Amino acid sequence: MAEKEGLTIELRQRKKPESSENKESAKEEKINNTAIPERVPKHILFQRFAKIFIGCLAAVTSGMMYALYLSAYHERKFWFSNRQELEREITFQGDSAIYYSYYKDMLKAPSFERGVYELTHNNKTVSLKTINAVQQMSLYPELIASVLYQATGSNEIIEPVYFYIGIVFGLQGIYVTALFVTSWLMSGTWLAGMLTVAWFIINRVDTTRIEYSIPLRENWALPYFACQVAALTGYLKSNLNSYGERFCYLLMSASTYTFMMMWEYSHYLLFLQAISLFLLDSFSLEQSEKVHEVYKIYIFSLFLGYLLQFENSALLVSPLLSFVIALMLAKCLQLNVKKGTFVAKIMKVINFYLVCTLTVTLNIIMKMFVPHKENGHMLKFLEVKFGLNMTNGKSLKETITLEDGQIGERPEIIYHVIHTILLGSLAMIIEGLKYLWTPYVCMLAAFGVCSPELWMTLFKWLRLRTVHPVLLALILSMAVPTIIGLSLWKEFFPRLMTELMELQEFYDPDTVELMTWIKRQAPVAAVFAGSPQLMGVIRLCTGWMVTSLPLYNDDDLLKRNENIYQIYSKRSAEDIYKILTSYKANYLIVEDAICNEVGTVRGCRVKDLLDIANGHVVCEEGDKITYSKHGRFCHEVKINYSPYVNYFTRVYWNRSYFVYKINTVISFQS
């Protein structure tokens, strides 16, 4: 018994140290097997910091230099600082003049609240019509500019016009910086950003409308869209950390909403972006959750915009809202099917069909129940089909290395390719929208020549064996953009400097004389009628009331524009008189530039379009369909014979304009 007990004690004693040794060895093995994060060497950290610092410095400098360039070019083009206030304001043409006129009204208002009220209940611009100018003309930029001008004390330092155009030029600098950053994020090198900026400036005529008209809504809005695209590019990257992802999400949310508030047509551009993201999601690149987070941003921005834009029903019936809701519903109906299988491919087709069907159905239902006045002049987008290869359910790696040569598996790259194709399709349909597409072509082209991964993918396709493909890709991604940059510098930099050195002179004495005459001779309560473009200038330079405005999102204003344009058609004096008096017009202004317009293509001039609409002198293969028994009004009224002199009395004229007082008492002469 004692022997057995002693044996048991001995066994216990033997077991204890054995257990201790095993525990220590297990602990050592666990420690050895645990991946200890390697400390990054200081020289690598310094290289990363230097790369980021130089890139950020280059991006900010590029934006600032572009803004200064625009300011200097504008000064040289119009000799702006040496002009009187009236001559400066004449440089704002058409709808731009209307926007700036309301900025002036806000500065004259006794308080911000009073100014906003007068704009939202405006009855001093268009005769016989009270309009909500803030909603109808998207005047949020002018409200913000007026607040900043007064809150910062700039009224004691700078004139209102310089502050206004300075903000727009600054936004263009942000636009360029955002494109720089987007190209940098895609390619991994800030050289791509420099090349993007260079191509953007060289193609300035096709990349922006700032040169023709500064206050246009798109000049205020597109910089925010560029920031949104940059944030979206970073957000879609697979190897982004949580802090970077959160920052990109917040920036994307803020810029999306601001973009929507600045431009009434912004939701159409976001609709194209949503289609791009939907196609990206359809490629099974494991970015589905991020894409649907972007959809939530769209919905939030649309409903918040609806509330803050005086319940703007155009946002509720927009294709963007219908499309996003359809995507959300389709996701709820999706089944958990293993990726890469035949059933999964069938489900993708069904999902695509379901989204398209639900989008159209929801949009029709919303238009039936939501009272709206849609922009009828906007052309419908054509459906674009893509024949891109699917990934067949292959999982996307956390980080794609240079040796992989699989640039097509990066979701942000796929998004930009699709988005650029859609914008290009839109630009081919509507040539005037080329400025939306060209900046992203510049960015994508810069990414193409500066990305080592793209070169590596190309070498993989070519099965290059003679030279190490990674080394060659790195060399070419540095050498090619450097060569292109030097050639652009040599060819185009002297041209840009010449533009800044040449002193151009904006000379329009006829318009100055007309505005001066109106301010001195016309009664304060007078109402002027004429082309919408001229009416915008009259509203800005004189403050007098007009019969129409150069705006195309209101049915009544569109009808007014069409009726007033009849002064250039073949209508009788009595018809024109009835039209003008129906809008309480007191003065009529006839422009020689429109009346005697000589276009290169017949049928596209204002008077040709009026003749076609009225059924007067339509020529098809030499056959004239109908004639008008009346001559062209703008010609006949200048001759001063009956019955024209019975209705209209000429009170002023110069080389470009003829002003007629509309008689209140008609005296018929023989």
XYZ file of C-alpha atoms in Angstrom, residues 1-9:
9
model
C 0.000 0.000 0.000
C 2.785 2.340 0.996
C 4.769 1.218 -2.014
C 1.830 1.941 -4.246
C 1.325 5.349 -2.643
C 5.002 6.163 -3.085
C 4.823 5.125 -6.702
C 1.843 7.360 -7.206
C 3.676 10.293 -5.620
